[in-house]
C-alpha cells in the first residue's frame, strides 16, 4: 500500500523485525539469539501471529507516517520460510503505508541450510539481502563458530544474484583471532571479487555476556589492528566503496537507508522478541515531541505467550531526558562520515549551537572535528577516537 501525501508527526519512520532463532550461537554474539540446532521446526505460524499482534499494538506510534525501510535481523532470519515473509508483508501493507521506494532488508546466513530460498524471499518483496560472511577463511570461520565455509558464501552470492537481488550487503569482520594484515586484506579481496553494493567491515569486539568475553581468544596487537584498518580502508576506497559511516562502505546510491535513518536520529518501531524501538511521541497537552525508547519481551517462548497477556509485548520503556539528548544524538550522527548540519544538532537536542562554543574549538584543535562552522563532522582522526569526541560534544549540551 503506497504512502499518500499527508502531514506526518516526527522524523522518518522505519521498522525493525527480530527473529531470535539461529542454528548455533556464535561465541562473539551478544544479540538476542537462541540456538536451535539443524532441522528444527520453528513455530512460524505462532510467531507470525505474535509479530502482527505486536505491530497492531504499536500502530498508534506510527502517527500516519509511511515506512521508509524494513530491516529483518536476528538470530538468523533466513531460517524462516519465504511463505512466512510473504504473509507478513501482505499483512504489513494492510496496516501501514509503505514508501514507494521502500528498502526491505533480510539478514541471511550463507550456510547451505537456508540456501534455495532466495528466489522466494525476492518474490515476497525483500529487495536487499545482507549476508553474514564474516570471513572467507576456514580457520577463522571455525574460530568464530560459523557454520558455513568460504565456498558457501561465494555460492550464496551467486544464488542471490540469480534470484534477482541487485542490492547486496556483505558483513565482514577484521581483527580476528590470529589475523594478520595480509589475511584481513585477503578477506577484503574475496569480498570485492563478489562485487557487493555494500560492505559492512567492522572490528571484532569482546562483548559482555558472550563466550569470547568469558574466554577471550588471542586477538591481534593494537599496532596490527591499526595497520589492518589503514590498509583496508585504502583498499576499499580504491575499489570504489565509499566510506559513509565508521564501519559501512557503499557504491554510489547504495548506502543503507535503514541504518542511515538510525544514524540521523529517525524513528523506528521494533517488533519481535527482544526488539528495541525509538519513537518521537507527542505530549497529550502541549503537543511537544519527546523521545521514548521501548523494548519487547526477550525470551522467544515468553514473547509468544505475551499475545494472550493483557500487558502486551512491551517489557520496558524509558524516556530520553533533555540532558541525555545531546549524547544520544551525537552517538549516532557523528558516526556518519558526512556528519550533520549544525542546525540539526540544535533541532534534535533542543540546545542552541552557542552552547557548543569552546568545546568545538577544543575538538578542532585536537584534530577531532572538521573545520566547518556549518557542520558537526568528525575528522578521520575523530572517527578513530569517537568516544573522546562524543564526550566533548555531549558535555557541551548539558552546560
Short mmCIF file of C-alpha atoms in Angstrom, two decimals:
data_model
loop_
_atom_site.label_atom_id
_atom_site.label_comp_id
_atom_site.label_asym_id
_atom_site.label_seq_id
_atom_site.Cartn_x
_atom_site.Cartn_y
_atom_site.Cartn_z
CA UNK A 1 0.00 0.00 0.00
CA UNK A 2 1.87 3.11 -1.16
CA UNK A 3 2.01 6.17 1.02
CA UNK A 4 -0.30 9.05 0.26
CA UNK A 5 0.74 12.66 0.84
CA UNK A 6 -0.19 13.72 4.34
CA UNK A 7 1.09 15.70 7.26
CA UNK A 8 3.20 13.48 9.47
CA UNK A 9 4.40 13.82 13.03
CA UNK A 10 8.06 13.42 13.81
CA UNK A 11 11.03 12.19 11.79
CA UNK A 12 11.01 9.39 9.17
CA UNK A 13 9.81 6.01 10.40
CA UNK A 14 11.38 2.57 9.88
CA UNK A 15 10.52 -0.91 11.14
CA UNK A 16 12.87 -3.43 12.74
CA UNK A 17 11.70 -7.06 12.92
CA UNK A 18 13.62 -9.50 15.13
CA UNK A 19 13.77 -13.25 14.51
CA UNK A 20 15.50 -14.74 17.57
CA UNK A 21 16.48 -18.23 16.41
CA UNK A 22 19.75 -19.42 14.89
CA UNK A 23 21.34 -22.81 14.25
CA UNK A 24 24.12 -22.19 16.76
CA UNK A 25 25.03 -19.27 18.98
CA UNK A 26 28.32 -17.72 17.88
CA UNK A 27 30.86 -17.11 20.69
CA UNK A 28 31.16 -13.38 19.89
CA UNK A 29 27.43 -12.68 19.55
CA UNK A 30 25.67 -10.52 22.13
CA UNK A 31 22.40 -10.23 20.21
CA UNK A 32 19.18 -11.86 21.37
CA UNK A 33 19.74 -15.14 19.55
CA UNK A 34 18.90 -18.69 20.60
CA UNK A 35 20.49 -21.76 19.03
CA UNK A 36 18.05 -24.46 17.99
CA UNK A 37 20.29 -26.85 16.03
CA UNK A 38 19.81 -28.06 12.49
CA UNK A 39 16.48 -29.25 11.15
CA UNK A 40 14.36 -27.84 13.98
CA UNK A 41 10.81 -26.89 13.06
CA UNK A 42 10.26 -23.33 14.15
CA UNK A 43 6.82 -22.05 15.25
CA UNK A 44 6.33 -19.93 12.13
CA UNK A 45 2.54 -19.56 12.34
CA UNK A 46 2.63 -18.69 16.04
CA UNK A 47 5.49 -16.23 15.61
CA UNK A 48 3.79 -14.53 12.68
CA UNK A 49 0.61 -14.10 14.71
CA UNK A 50 2.63 -12.66 17.60
CA UNK A 51 4.51 -10.24 15.32
CA UNK A 52 1.29 -8.91 13.86
CA UNK A 53 -0.30 -8.52 17.30
CA UNK A 54 2.87 -6.71 18.43
CA UNK A 55 2.65 -4.44 15.38
CA UNK A 56 -1.03 -3.73 15.97
CA UNK A 57 -0.28 -2.52 19.48
CA UNK A 58 2.40 -0.14 18.15
CA UNK A 59 0.39 1.29 15.25
CA UNK A 60 -0.65 4.48 17.12
CA UNK A 61 3.05 5.36 17.40
CA UNK A 62 3.37 5.47 13.62
CA UNK A 63 1.21 8.62 13.58
CA UNK A 64 0.34 8.23 9.91
CA UNK A 65 3.94 8.12 8.71
CA UNK A 66 4.90 5.77 5.87
CA UNK A 67 7.61 3.21 6.50
CA UNK A 68 10.80 4.18 4.68
CA UNK A 69 12.54 0.87 5.39
CA UNK A 70 12.15 -2.53 7.00
CA UNK A 71 15.09 -4.48 8.43
CA UNK A 72 14.71 -8.12 9.49
CA UNK A 73 17.52 -9.12 11.82
CA UNK A 74 18.35 -11.87 14.26
CA UNK A 75 19.32 -14.53 15.08
CA UNK A 76 19.14 -15.91 11.58
CA UNK A 77 16.01 -14.61 9.83
CA UNK A 78 16.69 -16.83 6.82
CA UNK A 79 15.66 -19.82 8.93
CA UNK A 80 12.08 -18.71 8.28
CA UNK A 81 10.41 -19.70 5.04
CA UNK A 82 9.64 -17.43 2.11
CA UNK A 83 5.95 -18.07 2.77
CA UNK A 84 6.35 -16.66 6.28
CA UNK A 85 7.64 -13.37 4.87
CA UNK A 86 5.08 -13.23 2.06
CA UNK A 87 2.28 -13.45 4.63
CA UNK A 88 3.99 -10.92 6.88
CA UNK A 89 4.41 -8.29 4.16
CA UNK A 90 0.87 -8.77 2.93
CA UNK A 91 -0.39 -8.10 6.45
CA UNK A 92 2.05 -5.21 6.95
CA UNK A 93 0.82 -3.41 3.83
CA UNK A 94 -2.73 -3.63 5.17
CA UNK A 95 -1.74 -1.87 8.38
CA UNK A 96 0.81 0.79 7.46
CA UNK A 97 1.55 2.94 4.42
CA UNK A 98 4.78 1.96 2.69
CA UNK A 99 7.03 4.39 0.84
CA UNK A 100 7.04 3.79 -2.91
CA UNK A 101 10.79 3.10 -2.85
CA UNK A 102 10.84 1.25 0.48
CA UNK A 103 14.03 -0.67 1.27
CA UNK A 104 13.39 -4.12 2.78
CA UNK A 105 16.47 -5.93 4.09
CA UNK A 106 16.77 -9.53 5.24
CA UNK A 107 19.80 -10.84 7.12
CA UNK A 108 20.78 -14.27 5.85
CA UNK A 109 23.30 -16.94 6.74
CA UNK A 110 25.31 -18.16 3.75
CA UNK A 111 25.30 -21.72 5.12
CA UNK A 112 23.67 -24.41 3.00
CA UNK A 113 20.75 -24.79 5.40
CA UNK A 114 19.00 -21.65 4.16
CA UNK A 115 20.10 -21.57 0.55
CA UNK A 116 17.48 -22.33 -2.09
CA UNK A 117 15.09 -19.81 -0.55
CA UNK A 118 16.46 -16.60 -2.05
CA UNK A 119 14.07 -16.57 -5.01
CA UNK A 120 11.13 -16.93 -2.65
CA UNK A 121 12.42 -14.10 -0.47
CA UNK A 122 12.71 -11.84 -3.50
CA UNK A 123 9.18 -12.70 -4.61
CA UNK A 124 7.90 -11.96 -1.10
CA UNK A 125 9.06 -8.34 -1.51
CA UNK A 126 12.51 -8.37 0.09
CA UNK A 127 14.77 -6.23 -2.10
CA UNK A 128 18.01 -6.09 -0.12
CA UNK A 129 19.99 -9.02 1.25
CA UNK A 130 22.64 -8.86 3.99
CA UNK A 131 24.87 -11.93 4.13
CA UNK A 132 26.76 -12.63 7.35
CA UNK A 133 30.02 -13.80 5.79
CA UNK A 134 32.47 -12.53 8.49
CA UNK A 135 35.44 -14.25 6.78
CA UNK A 136 36.22 -16.43 3.78
CA UNK A 137 38.94 -18.41 5.55
CA UNK A 138 38.23 -21.78 7.14
CA UNK A 139 40.41 -21.36 10.23
CA UNK A 140 38.87 -18.03 11.13
CA UNK A 141 35.32 -19.14 10.38
CA UNK A 142 35.89 -22.06 12.71
CA UNK A 143 37.28 -19.77 15.44
CA UNK A 144 34.17 -17.60 15.10
CA UNK A 145 31.83 -20.58 15.39
CA UNK A 146 30.32 -20.03 11.94
CA UNK A 147 28.52 -22.92 10.26
CA UNK A 148 29.46 -22.02 6.66
CA UNK A 149 32.60 -22.12 4.57
CA UNK A 150 34.11 -19.53 2.24
CA UNK A 151 32.80 -21.53 -0.71
CA UNK A 152 29.30 -21.46 0.81
CA UNK A 153 29.49 -17.67 0.92
CA UNK A 154 30.52 -17.43 -2.73
CA UNK A 155 27.73 -19.82 -3.74
CA UNK A 156 25.17 -17.87 -1.69
CA UNK A 157 26.07 -14.64 -3.51
CA UNK A 158 25.69 -16.37 -6.88
CA UNK A 159 22.30 -17.73 -5.87
CA UNK A 160 21.19 -14.34 -4.58
CA UNK A 161 22.14 -12.71 -7.89
CA UNK A 162 20.31 -15.43 -9.83
CA UNK A 163 17.23 -14.76 -7.68
CA UNK A 164 17.25 -11.11 -8.74
CA UNK A 165 18.90 -9.38 -5.80
CA UNK A 166 20.74 -6.31 -7.10
CA UNK A 167 21.30 -4.76 -3.67
CA UNK A 168 23.60 -6.92 -1.60
CA UNK A 169 25.50 -6.29 1.63
CA UNK A 170 28.29 -8.46 2.94
CA UNK A 171 29.11 -8.43 6.66
CA UNK A 172 32.85 -8.89 7.15
CA UNK A 173 34.89 -8.80 10.36
CA UNK A 174 38.51 -7.87 10.95
CA UNK A 175 40.78 -8.10 13.97
CA UNK A 176 40.02 -11.82 14.19
CA UNK A 177 41.99 -14.30 16.31
CA UNK A 178 45.42 -14.74 14.75
CA UNK A 179 44.64 -12.40 11.87
CA UNK A 180 47.45 -10.54 10.12
CA UNK A 181 47.05 -7.55 7.79
CA UNK A 182 47.68 -9.93 4.88
CA UNK A 183 44.85 -12.24 5.96
CA UNK A 184 42.48 -9.32 6.52
CA UNK A 185 43.23 -7.92 3.06
CA UNK A 186 42.74 -11.37 1.54
CA UNK A 187 39.23 -11.41 3.01
CA UNK A 188 38.57 -7.99 1.51
CA UNK A 189 39.78 -9.15 -1.90
CA UNK A 190 37.41 -12.12 -1.77
CA UNK A 191 34.54 -9.82 -0.85
CA UNK A 192 35.35 -7.26 -3.56
CA UNK A 193 35.56 -10.01 -6.19
CA UNK A 194 31.87 -10.69 -5.49
CA UNK A 195 31.03 -7.05 -6.34
CA UNK A 196 28.63 -6.28 -3.48
CA UNK A 197 26.81 -2.96 -3.48
CA UNK A 198 27.50 -2.52 0.23
CA UNK A 199 30.09 -3.78 2.70
CA UNK A 200 29.89 -3.67 6.49
CA UNK A 201 33.50 -4.06 7.63
CA UNK A 202 33.86 -3.94 11.38
CA UNK A 203 36.30 -4.96 14.07
CA UNK A 204 35.61 -7.92 16.32
CA UNK A 205 34.99 -6.75 19.89
CA UNK A 206 34.62 -8.83 23.03
CA UNK A 207 31.16 -8.00 24.33
CA UNK A 208 29.90 -8.81 27.84
CA UNK A 209 27.76 -11.92 28.24
CA UNK A 210 29.44 -13.73 25.36
CA UNK A 211 31.67 -16.80 25.32
CA UNK A 212 34.53 -14.73 23.91
CA UNK A 213 34.23 -12.31 26.82
CA UNK A 214 34.43 -15.16 29.33
CA UNK A 215 37.19 -16.99 27.46
CA UNK A 216 38.97 -14.36 25.33
CA UNK A 217 40.78 -15.59 22.23
CA UNK A 218 44.21 -14.21 21.32
CA UNK A 219 43.45 -11.13 19.23
CA UNK A 220 45.94 -9.12 17.15
CA UNK A 221 48.04 -6.49 18.91
CA UNK A 222 46.94 -2.87 18.67
CA UNK A 223 49.61 -1.99 16.09
CA UNK A 224 48.36 -4.80 13.84
CA UNK A 225 44.78 -3.60 14.24
CA UNK A 226 45.79 -0.08 13.15
CA UNK A 227 47.57 -1.50 10.10
CA UNK A 228 44.53 -3.58 9.17
CA UNK A 229 42.23 -0.57 9.41
CA UNK A 230 44.51 1.74 7.42
CA UNK A 231 45.28 -0.74 4.66
CA UNK A 232 41.70 -1.99 4.46
CA UNK A 233 40.21 1.48 4.24
CA UNK A 234 42.66 2.41 1.49
CA UNK A 235 41.82 -0.74 -0.48
CA UNK A 236 38.05 -0.28 -0.19
CA UNK A 237 38.19 3.35 -1.26
CA UNK A 238 40.37 2.40 -4.25
CA UNK A 239 37.74 -0.18 -5.23
CA UNK A 240 35.00 2.46 -5.34
CA UNK A 241 33.47 1.57 -1.98
CA UNK A 242 32.99 4.93 -0.30
CA UNK A 243 33.02 5.00 3.47
CA UNK A 244 29.95 6.81 4.79
CA UNK A 245 29.88 5.53 8.38
CA UNK A 246 32.57 4.19 10.70
CA UNK A 247 32.09 0.58 9.54
CA UNK A 248 30.00 0.96 6.38
CA UNK A 249 31.10 1.27 2.75
CA UNK A 250 28.89 1.52 -0.31
CA UNK A 251 28.83 2.10 -4.02
CA UNK A 252 27.07 5.29 -5.21
CA UNK A 253 23.37 5.26 -4.34
CA UNK A 254 23.63 2.07 -2.28
CA UNK A 255 24.01 3.33 1.26
CA UNK A 256 21.73 1.51 3.71
CA UNK A 257 18.62 3.66 4.11
CA UNK A 258 17.58 1.80 7.23
CA UNK A 259 20.88 2.40 9.01
CA UNK A 260 21.02 5.99 7.79
CA UNK A 261 17.66 6.52 9.48
CA UNK A 262 19.17 5.24 12.75
CA UNK A 263 22.22 7.47 12.49
CA UNK A 264 20.20 10.52 11.53
CA UNK A 265 18.08 10.01 14.65
CA UNK A 266 14.98 8.87 12.80
CA UNK A 267 12.26 6.81 14.46
CA UNK A 268 11.80 3.06 14.26
CA UNK A 269 9.25 0.60 15.54
CA UNK A 270 10.67 -2.63 16.91
CA UNK A 271 8.66 -5.85 16.85
CA UNK A 272 9.72 -9.37 17.73
CA UNK A 273 11.38 -11.00 20.73
CA UNK A 274 13.87 -8.62 22.33
CA UNK A 275 13.45 -5.91 19.69
CA UNK A 276 14.03 -2.24 20.50
CA UNK A 277 12.28 0.84 19.16
CA UNK A 278 12.84 4.59 19.30
CA UNK A 279 9.86 6.88 18.86
CA UNK A 280 9.07 10.56 18.90
CA UNK A 281 5.90 10.76 20.97
CA UNK A 282 3.72 13.85 21.18
CA UNK A 283 2.77 15.07 24.65
CA UNK A 284 -1.01 14.99 25.02
CA UNK A 285 -1.30 18.52 26.40
CA UNK A 286 1.47 20.58 24.82
CA UNK A 287 1.95 18.55 21.65
CA UNK A 288 5.72 18.72 22.24
CA UNK A 289 7.63 15.71 20.96
CA UNK A 290 9.72 13.68 23.36
CA UNK A 291 11.87 10.63 22.67
CA UNK A 292 10.81 7.28 24.06
CA UNK A 293 12.76 4.03 23.84
CA UNK A 294 10.90 0.76 24.36
CA UNK A 295 11.87 -2.88 24.24
CA UNK A 296 9.94 -6.10 23.91
CA UNK A 297 9.94 -9.37 25.87
CA UNK A 298 13.26 -11.09 25.17
CA UNK A 299 12.79 -14.88 25.50
CA UNK A 300 11.03 -16.38 22.45
CA UNK A 301 8.70 -18.62 24.45
CA UNK A 302 7.71 -15.78 26.76
CA UNK A 303 7.23 -13.47 23.77
CA UNK A 304 4.82 -15.94 22.17
CA UNK A 305 2.80 -16.15 25.40
CA UNK A 306 2.51 -12.35 25.57
CA UNK A 307 -0.01 -12.48 22.72
CA UNK A 308 -2.57 -13.64 25.28
CA UNK A 309 -1.27 -11.38 28.04
CA UNK A 310 -3.12 -8.11 28.74
CA UNK A 311 0.25 -6.49 29.48
CA UNK A 312 1.14 -6.87 25.81
CA UNK A 313 4.64 -7.32 24.40
CA UNK A 314 6.43 -4.30 25.89
CA UNK A 315 8.94 -5.35 28.56
CA UNK A 316 10.11 -1.83 29.37
CA UNK A 317 10.28 1.74 28.23
CA UNK A 318 12.18 4.87 29.10
CA UNK A 319 12.01 8.50 28.10
CA UNK A 320 15.22 10.11 26.91
CA UNK A 321 15.64 13.10 29.18
CA UNK A 322 16.57 16.54 27.90
CA UNK A 323 20.02 16.20 29.45
CA UNK A 324 20.56 12.89 27.63
CA UNK A 325 19.62 14.13 24.17
CA UNK A 326 22.99 15.66 23.21
CA UNK A 327 24.81 12.37 23.78
CA UNK A 328 22.02 10.27 22.23
CA UNK A 329 22.06 12.37 19.07
CA UNK A 330 25.84 12.69 18.85
CA UNK A 331 26.40 8.95 19.34
CA UNK A 332 24.51 8.34 16.12
CA UNK A 333 25.14 11.39 13.96
CA UNK A 334 28.89 11.59 14.49
CA UNK A 335 29.32 8.03 13.23
CA UNK A 336 28.46 9.40 9.78
CA UNK A 337 31.46 10.50 7.74
CA UNK A 338 29.47 13.48 6.43
CA UNK A 339 28.33 14.43 9.94
CA UNK A 340 25.23 16.61 10.31
CA UNK A 341 24.29 20.21 9.77
CA UNK A 342 24.81 22.28 12.89
CA UNK A 343 21.13 23.23 12.69
CA UNK A 344 20.19 19.55 13.07
CA UNK A 345 22.07 19.36 16.37
CA UNK A 346 20.00 22.22 17.74
CA UNK A 347 16.75 20.82 16.34
CA UNK A 348 17.21 17.34 17.79
CA UNK A 349 18.75 18.22 21.15
CA UNK A 350 16.87 21.41 21.95
CA UNK A 351 20.21 23.06 22.74
CA UNK A 352 21.34 26.20 20.91
CA UNK A 353 24.56 25.80 18.99
CA UNK A 354 26.11 28.56 21.09
CA UNK A 355 26.43 26.02 23.93
CA UNK A 356 28.96 24.10 21.85
CA UNK A 357 31.22 27.15 21.82
CA UNK A 358 34.58 26.39 23.37
CA UNK A 359 34.03 22.64 23.07
CA UNK A 360 34.06 22.90 19.28
CA UNK A 361 37.23 24.94 19.39
CA UNK A 362 38.89 22.35 21.66
CA UNK A 363 37.76 19.44 19.45
CA UNK A 364 39.08 21.15 16.33
CA UNK A 365 42.40 21.95 17.98
CA UNK A 366 42.73 18.25 18.81
CA UNK A 367 42.00 17.42 15.19
CA UNK A 368 38.76 15.60 16.05
CA UNK A 369 36.40 17.84 14.05
CA UNK A 370 36.41 19.16 10.50
CA UNK A 371 36.88 22.93 10.23
CA UNK A 372 33.36 23.80 9.08
CA UNK A 373 31.23 26.26 11.02
CA UNK A 374 28.02 24.94 9.43
CA UNK A 375 28.54 21.24 10.13
CA UNK A 376 29.23 18.97 13.05
CA UNK A 377 31.53 16.47 11.36
CA UNK A 378 34.18 14.17 12.75
CA UNK A 379 37.58 14.28 11.08
CA UNK A 380 39.27 10.99 10.14
CA UNK A 381 41.06 11.28 13.49
CA UNK A 382 37.74 11.94 15.22
CA UNK A 383 36.24 8.77 13.76
CA UNK A 384 39.13 6.83 15.26
CA UNK A 385 38.72 8.49 18.66
CA UNK A 386 34.97 8.88 18.64
CA UNK A 387 34.48 8.40 22.39
CA UNK A 388 36.71 11.39 23.13
CA UNK A 389 34.82 13.49 20.60
CA UNK A 390 31.44 12.39 21.98
CA UNK A 391 32.49 13.38 25.48
CA UNK A 392 33.32 16.90 24.32
CA UNK A 393 30.17 17.44 22.27
CA UNK A 394 27.66 15.84 24.62
CA UNK A 395 29.03 17.57 27.72
CA UNK A 396 28.62 20.86 25.90
CA UNK A 397 24.93 20.14 25.59
CA UNK A 398 24.44 19.87 29.32
CA UNK A 399 26.14 23.05 30.45
#
